[in-house]
Short mmCIF file of C-alpha atoms and ligand atoms in Angstrom, two decimals:
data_model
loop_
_atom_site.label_atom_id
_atom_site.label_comp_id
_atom_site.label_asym_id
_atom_site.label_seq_id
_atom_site.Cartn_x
_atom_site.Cartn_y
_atom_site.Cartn_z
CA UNK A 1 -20.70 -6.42 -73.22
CA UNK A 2 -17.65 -8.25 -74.56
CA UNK A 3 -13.97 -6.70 -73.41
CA UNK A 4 -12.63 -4.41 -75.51
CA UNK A 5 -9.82 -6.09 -77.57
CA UNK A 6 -6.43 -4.35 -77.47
CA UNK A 7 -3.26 -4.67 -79.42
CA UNK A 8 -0.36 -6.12 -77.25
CA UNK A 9 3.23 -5.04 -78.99
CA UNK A 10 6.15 -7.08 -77.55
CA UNK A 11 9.66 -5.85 -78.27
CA UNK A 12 13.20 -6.87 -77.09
CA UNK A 13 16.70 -8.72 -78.19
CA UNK A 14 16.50 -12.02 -79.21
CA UNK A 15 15.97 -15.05 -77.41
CA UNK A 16 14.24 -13.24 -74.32
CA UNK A 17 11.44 -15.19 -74.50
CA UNK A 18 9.13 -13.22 -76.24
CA UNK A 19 7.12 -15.71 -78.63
CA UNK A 20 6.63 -18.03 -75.32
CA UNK A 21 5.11 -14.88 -73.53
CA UNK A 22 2.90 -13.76 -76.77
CA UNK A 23 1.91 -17.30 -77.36
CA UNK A 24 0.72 -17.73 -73.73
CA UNK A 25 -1.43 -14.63 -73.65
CA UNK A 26 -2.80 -15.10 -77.12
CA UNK A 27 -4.11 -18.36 -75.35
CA UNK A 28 -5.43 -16.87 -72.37
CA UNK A 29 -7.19 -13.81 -73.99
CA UNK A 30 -8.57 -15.90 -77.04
CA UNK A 31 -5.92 -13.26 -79.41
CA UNK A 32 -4.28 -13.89 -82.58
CA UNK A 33 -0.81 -14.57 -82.27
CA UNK A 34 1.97 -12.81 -84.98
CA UNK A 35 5.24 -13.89 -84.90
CA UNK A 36 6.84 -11.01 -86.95
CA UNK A 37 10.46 -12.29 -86.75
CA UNK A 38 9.06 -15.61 -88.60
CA UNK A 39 8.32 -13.03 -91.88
CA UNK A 40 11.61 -11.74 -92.26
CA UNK A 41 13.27 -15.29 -91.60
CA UNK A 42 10.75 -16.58 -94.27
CA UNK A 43 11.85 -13.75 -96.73
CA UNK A 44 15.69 -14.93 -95.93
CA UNK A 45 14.77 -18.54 -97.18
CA UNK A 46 13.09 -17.40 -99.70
CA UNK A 47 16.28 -14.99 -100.74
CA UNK A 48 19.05 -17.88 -99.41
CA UNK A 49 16.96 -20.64 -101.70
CA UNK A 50 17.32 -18.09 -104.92
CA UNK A 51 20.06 -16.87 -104.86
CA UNK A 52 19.15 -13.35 -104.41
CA UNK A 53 21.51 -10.83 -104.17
CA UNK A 54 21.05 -8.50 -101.19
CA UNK A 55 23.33 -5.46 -102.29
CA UNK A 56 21.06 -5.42 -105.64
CA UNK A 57 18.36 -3.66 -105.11
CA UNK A 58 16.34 -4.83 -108.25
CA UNK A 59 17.04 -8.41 -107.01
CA UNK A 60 16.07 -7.81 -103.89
CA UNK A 61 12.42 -5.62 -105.49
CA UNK A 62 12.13 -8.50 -107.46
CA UNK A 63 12.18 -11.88 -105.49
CA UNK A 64 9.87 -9.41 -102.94
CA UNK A 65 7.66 -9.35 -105.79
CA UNK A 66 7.40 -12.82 -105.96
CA UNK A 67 6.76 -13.25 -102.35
CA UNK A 68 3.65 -14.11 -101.00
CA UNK A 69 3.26 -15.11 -97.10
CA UNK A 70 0.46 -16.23 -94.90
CA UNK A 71 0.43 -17.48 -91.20
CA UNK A 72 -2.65 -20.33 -90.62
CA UNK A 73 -3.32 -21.32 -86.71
CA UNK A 74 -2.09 -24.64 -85.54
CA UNK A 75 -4.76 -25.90 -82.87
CA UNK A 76 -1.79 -28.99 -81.73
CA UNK A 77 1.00 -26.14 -81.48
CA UNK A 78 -1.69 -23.61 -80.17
CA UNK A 79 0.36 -21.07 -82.56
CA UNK A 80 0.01 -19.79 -86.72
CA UNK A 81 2.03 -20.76 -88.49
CA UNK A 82 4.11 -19.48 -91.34
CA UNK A 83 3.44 -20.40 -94.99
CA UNK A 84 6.10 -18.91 -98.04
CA UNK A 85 4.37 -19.32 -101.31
CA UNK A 86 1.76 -22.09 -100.03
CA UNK A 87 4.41 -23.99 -98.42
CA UNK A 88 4.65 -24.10 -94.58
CA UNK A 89 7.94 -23.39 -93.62
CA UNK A 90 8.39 -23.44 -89.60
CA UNK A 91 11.00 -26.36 -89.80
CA UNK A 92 13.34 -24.49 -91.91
CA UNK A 93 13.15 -20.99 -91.11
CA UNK A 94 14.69 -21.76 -87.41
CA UNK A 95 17.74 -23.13 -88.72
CA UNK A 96 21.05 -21.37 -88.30
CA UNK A 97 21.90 -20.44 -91.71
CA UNK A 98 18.30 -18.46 -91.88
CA UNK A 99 19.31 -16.97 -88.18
CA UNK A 100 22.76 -16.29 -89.83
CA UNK A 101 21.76 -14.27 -92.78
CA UNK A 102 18.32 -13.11 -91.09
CA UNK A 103 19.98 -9.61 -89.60
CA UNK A 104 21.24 -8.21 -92.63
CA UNK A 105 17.86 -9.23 -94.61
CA UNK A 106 15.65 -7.38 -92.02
CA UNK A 107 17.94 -4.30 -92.03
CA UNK A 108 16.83 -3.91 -95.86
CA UNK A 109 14.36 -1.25 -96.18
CA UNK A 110 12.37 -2.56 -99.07
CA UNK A 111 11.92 -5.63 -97.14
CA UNK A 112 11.13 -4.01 -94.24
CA UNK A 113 8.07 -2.00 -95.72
CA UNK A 114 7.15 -5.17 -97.89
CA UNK A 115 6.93 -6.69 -94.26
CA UNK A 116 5.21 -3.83 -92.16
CA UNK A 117 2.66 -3.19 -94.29
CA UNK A 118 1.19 -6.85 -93.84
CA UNK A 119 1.89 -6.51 -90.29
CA UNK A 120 -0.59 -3.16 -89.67
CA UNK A 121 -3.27 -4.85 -91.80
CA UNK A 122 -3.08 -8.20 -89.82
CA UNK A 123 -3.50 -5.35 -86.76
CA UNK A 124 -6.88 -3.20 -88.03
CA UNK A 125 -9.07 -6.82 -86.34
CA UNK A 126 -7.62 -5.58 -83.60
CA UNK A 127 -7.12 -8.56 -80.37
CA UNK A 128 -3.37 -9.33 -81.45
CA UNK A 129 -0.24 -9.93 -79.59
CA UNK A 130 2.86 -9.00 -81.75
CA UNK A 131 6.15 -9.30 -81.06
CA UNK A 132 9.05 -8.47 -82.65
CA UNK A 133 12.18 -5.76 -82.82
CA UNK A 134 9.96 -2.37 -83.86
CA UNK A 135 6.05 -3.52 -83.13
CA UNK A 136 5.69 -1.18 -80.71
CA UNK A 137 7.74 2.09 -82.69
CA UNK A 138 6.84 1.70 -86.05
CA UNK A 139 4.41 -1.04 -86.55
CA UNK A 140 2.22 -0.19 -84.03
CA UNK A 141 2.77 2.97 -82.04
CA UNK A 142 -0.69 3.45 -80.96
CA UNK A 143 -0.80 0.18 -79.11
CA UNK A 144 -2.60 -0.24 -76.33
CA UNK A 145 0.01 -2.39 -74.41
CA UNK A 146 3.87 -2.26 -74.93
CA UNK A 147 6.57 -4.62 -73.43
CA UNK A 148 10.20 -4.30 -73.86
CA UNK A 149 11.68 -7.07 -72.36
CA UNK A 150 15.25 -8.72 -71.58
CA UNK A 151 17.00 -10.98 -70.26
CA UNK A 152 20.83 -11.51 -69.60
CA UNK A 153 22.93 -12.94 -72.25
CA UNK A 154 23.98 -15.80 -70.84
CA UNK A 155 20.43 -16.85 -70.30
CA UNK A 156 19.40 -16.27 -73.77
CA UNK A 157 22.03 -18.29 -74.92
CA UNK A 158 20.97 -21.51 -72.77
CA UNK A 159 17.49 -21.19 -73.98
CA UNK A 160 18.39 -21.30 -77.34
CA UNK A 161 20.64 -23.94 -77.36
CA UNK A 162 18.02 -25.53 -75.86
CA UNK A 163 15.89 -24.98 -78.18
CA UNK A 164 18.12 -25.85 -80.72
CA UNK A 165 18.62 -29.12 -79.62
CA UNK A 166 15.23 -30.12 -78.73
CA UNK A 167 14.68 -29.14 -82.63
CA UNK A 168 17.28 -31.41 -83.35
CA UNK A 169 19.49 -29.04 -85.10
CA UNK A 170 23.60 -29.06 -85.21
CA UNK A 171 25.32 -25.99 -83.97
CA UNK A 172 27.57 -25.67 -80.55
CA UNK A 173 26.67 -23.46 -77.36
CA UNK A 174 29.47 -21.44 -78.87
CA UNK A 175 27.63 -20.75 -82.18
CA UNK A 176 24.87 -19.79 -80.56
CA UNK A 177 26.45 -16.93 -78.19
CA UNK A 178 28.10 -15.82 -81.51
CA UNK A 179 25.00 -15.51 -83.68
CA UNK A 180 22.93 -13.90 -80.99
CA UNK A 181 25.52 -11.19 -79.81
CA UNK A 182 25.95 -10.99 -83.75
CA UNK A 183 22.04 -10.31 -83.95
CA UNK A 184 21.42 -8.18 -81.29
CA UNK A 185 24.31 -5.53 -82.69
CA UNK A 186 23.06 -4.92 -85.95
CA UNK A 187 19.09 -5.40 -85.06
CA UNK A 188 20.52 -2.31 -82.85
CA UNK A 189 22.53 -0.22 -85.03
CA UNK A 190 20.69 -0.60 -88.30
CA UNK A 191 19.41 2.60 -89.90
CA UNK A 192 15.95 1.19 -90.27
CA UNK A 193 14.09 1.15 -87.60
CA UNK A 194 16.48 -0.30 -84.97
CA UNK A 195 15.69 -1.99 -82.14
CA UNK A 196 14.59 0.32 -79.34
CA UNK A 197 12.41 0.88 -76.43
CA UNK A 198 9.30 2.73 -77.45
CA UNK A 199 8.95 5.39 -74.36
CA UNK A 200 5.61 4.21 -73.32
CA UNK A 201 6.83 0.60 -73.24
CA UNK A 202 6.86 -1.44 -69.93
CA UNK A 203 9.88 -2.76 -69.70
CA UNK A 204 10.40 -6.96 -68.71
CA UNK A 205 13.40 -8.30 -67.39
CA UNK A 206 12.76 -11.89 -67.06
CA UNK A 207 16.18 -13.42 -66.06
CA UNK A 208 14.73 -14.26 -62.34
CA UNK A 209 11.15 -14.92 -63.26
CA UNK A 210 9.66 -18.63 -64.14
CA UNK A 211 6.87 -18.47 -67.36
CA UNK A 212 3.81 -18.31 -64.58
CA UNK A 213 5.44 -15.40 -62.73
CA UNK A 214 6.42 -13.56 -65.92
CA UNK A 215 2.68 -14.60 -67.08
CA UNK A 216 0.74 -13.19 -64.44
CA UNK A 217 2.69 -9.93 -64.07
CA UNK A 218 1.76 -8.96 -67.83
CA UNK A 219 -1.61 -10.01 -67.62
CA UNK A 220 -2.45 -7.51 -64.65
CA UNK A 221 -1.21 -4.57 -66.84
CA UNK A 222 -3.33 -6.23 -69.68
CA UNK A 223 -6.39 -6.14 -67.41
CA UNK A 224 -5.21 -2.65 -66.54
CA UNK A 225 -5.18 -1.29 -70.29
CA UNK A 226 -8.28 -3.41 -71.18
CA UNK A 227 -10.36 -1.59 -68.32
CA UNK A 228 -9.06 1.70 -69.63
CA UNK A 229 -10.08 1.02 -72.50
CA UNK A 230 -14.05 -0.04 -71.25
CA UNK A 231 -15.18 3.27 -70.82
CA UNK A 232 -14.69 4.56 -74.21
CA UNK A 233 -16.18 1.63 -75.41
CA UNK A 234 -19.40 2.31 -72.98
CA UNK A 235 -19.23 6.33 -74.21
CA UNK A 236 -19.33 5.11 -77.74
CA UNK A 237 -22.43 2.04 -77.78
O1 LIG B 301 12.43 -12.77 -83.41
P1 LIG B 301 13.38 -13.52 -84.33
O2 LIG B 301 14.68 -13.89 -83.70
O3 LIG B 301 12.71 -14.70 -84.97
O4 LIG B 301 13.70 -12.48 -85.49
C1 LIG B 301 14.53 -12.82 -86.56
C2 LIG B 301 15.26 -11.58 -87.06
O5 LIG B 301 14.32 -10.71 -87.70
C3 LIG B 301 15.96 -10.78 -85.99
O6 LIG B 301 17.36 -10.90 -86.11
C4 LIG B 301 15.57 -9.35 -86.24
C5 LIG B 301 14.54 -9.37 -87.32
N1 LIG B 301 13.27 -8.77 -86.92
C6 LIG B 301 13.11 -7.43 -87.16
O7 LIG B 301 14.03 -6.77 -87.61
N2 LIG B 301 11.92 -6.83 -86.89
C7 LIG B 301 10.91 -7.54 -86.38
N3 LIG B 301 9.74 -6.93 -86.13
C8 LIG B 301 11.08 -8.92 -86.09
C9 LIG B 301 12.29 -9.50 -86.36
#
């Protein structure tokens, strides 16, 4: 009988690393990959290209309206990929003036539930690694698996510079400690579901760890959940 398929929720500040750890498992448990934090940067483009004005709420119900957004796999980037309205928009929705605005967008509550509910249905196949700022407390709570990770600040910010760079994007290390310290406040403080750690998470600090280490540490607590998991299966067939 085929493993039982689990939903893996990854939570945690920015820059920790989290799409490089969800993207790696997806690969090595044959899972669907959601990048959640590549919705609500698509609905900033989307807001930042019309104009929309985020203190009025009819605006903001409106341009949702007219929203429509659809990941499709990339075999070559071994990732989905984000589409707005038809149009694939990875290259643009990593830029700094999407990461700029990107907070205040996702602290909106009508985008928020415009964005969650796509999220759970994306879920009911089941076999999905998530991650995001609230997969694992509001999106997801019954989730099989749940990481929180982090990673010290000054490791974040290297990584994204990096990043940055390799992307071939303008912005100094200085912008980049600025925006994420900017980020990780209000993703924190916001009155819609904030960041947090759900209490069943399993928390990941990977400031010492290399990608293999950090790798095969998770996927020991995924065999761990999947085998918990087997049982019921075997009670149920
Ligand atoms: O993961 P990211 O940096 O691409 O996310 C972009 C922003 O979207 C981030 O500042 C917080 C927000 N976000 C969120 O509020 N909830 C999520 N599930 C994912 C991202």
């Amino acid at each position: 009988m085929a493993a039982p398929k689990i939903i893996i929720a990854i939570d945690g500040y920015s820059s920790c690393g989290k799409s490089t750890l969800a993207r790696q498992l997806a690969a090595q448990l044959g899972y669907n990959y959601i990048d959640s934090g590549a919705m609500y940067r698509a609905v900033t483009l989307y807001f930042l290209r019309n104009g929309v004005d985020l203190s009025n709420p009819a605006q903001v119900d409106s341009a949702l309206g007219s929203i429509h957004l659809h990941f499709e796999y990339n075999a070559s980037r071994s990732k989905s990929e984000i589409f707005l309205n038809d149009e694939n928009v990875e290259r643009f929705i990593r830029d700094l003036i999407v990461a700029e605005k990107v907070s205040e967008v996702a602290a909106i509550r009508e985008v928020r539930k415009f964005a969650v509910a796509q999220q759970q249905q994306m879920g009911k196949k089941r076999g999905i690694v998530m991650d995001g700022r609230d997969i694992g407390t509001v999106v997801f709570p019954d989730a099989e698996l749940k990481i929180f990770m982090t990673a010290d600040l000054e490791i974040r910010v290297k990584r994204r510079f990096e990043e940055l760079c390799e992307s071939g994007q303008e912005g100094t290390l200085e912008d980049v400690q600025h925006n994420l310290a900017m980020r990780d406040y209000i993703d924190s403080n916001r009155e819609e579901s904030p960041l947090r750690q759900a209490a069943d998470a399993l928390i990941l600090d990977n400031s010492g760890l290399s990608r293999e280490e950090q790798l095969e540490k998770v996927l020991a607590w995924v065999h761990e959940r999947v085998a918990k998991q087997q049982p019921l299966l075997n009670k149920l067939s």
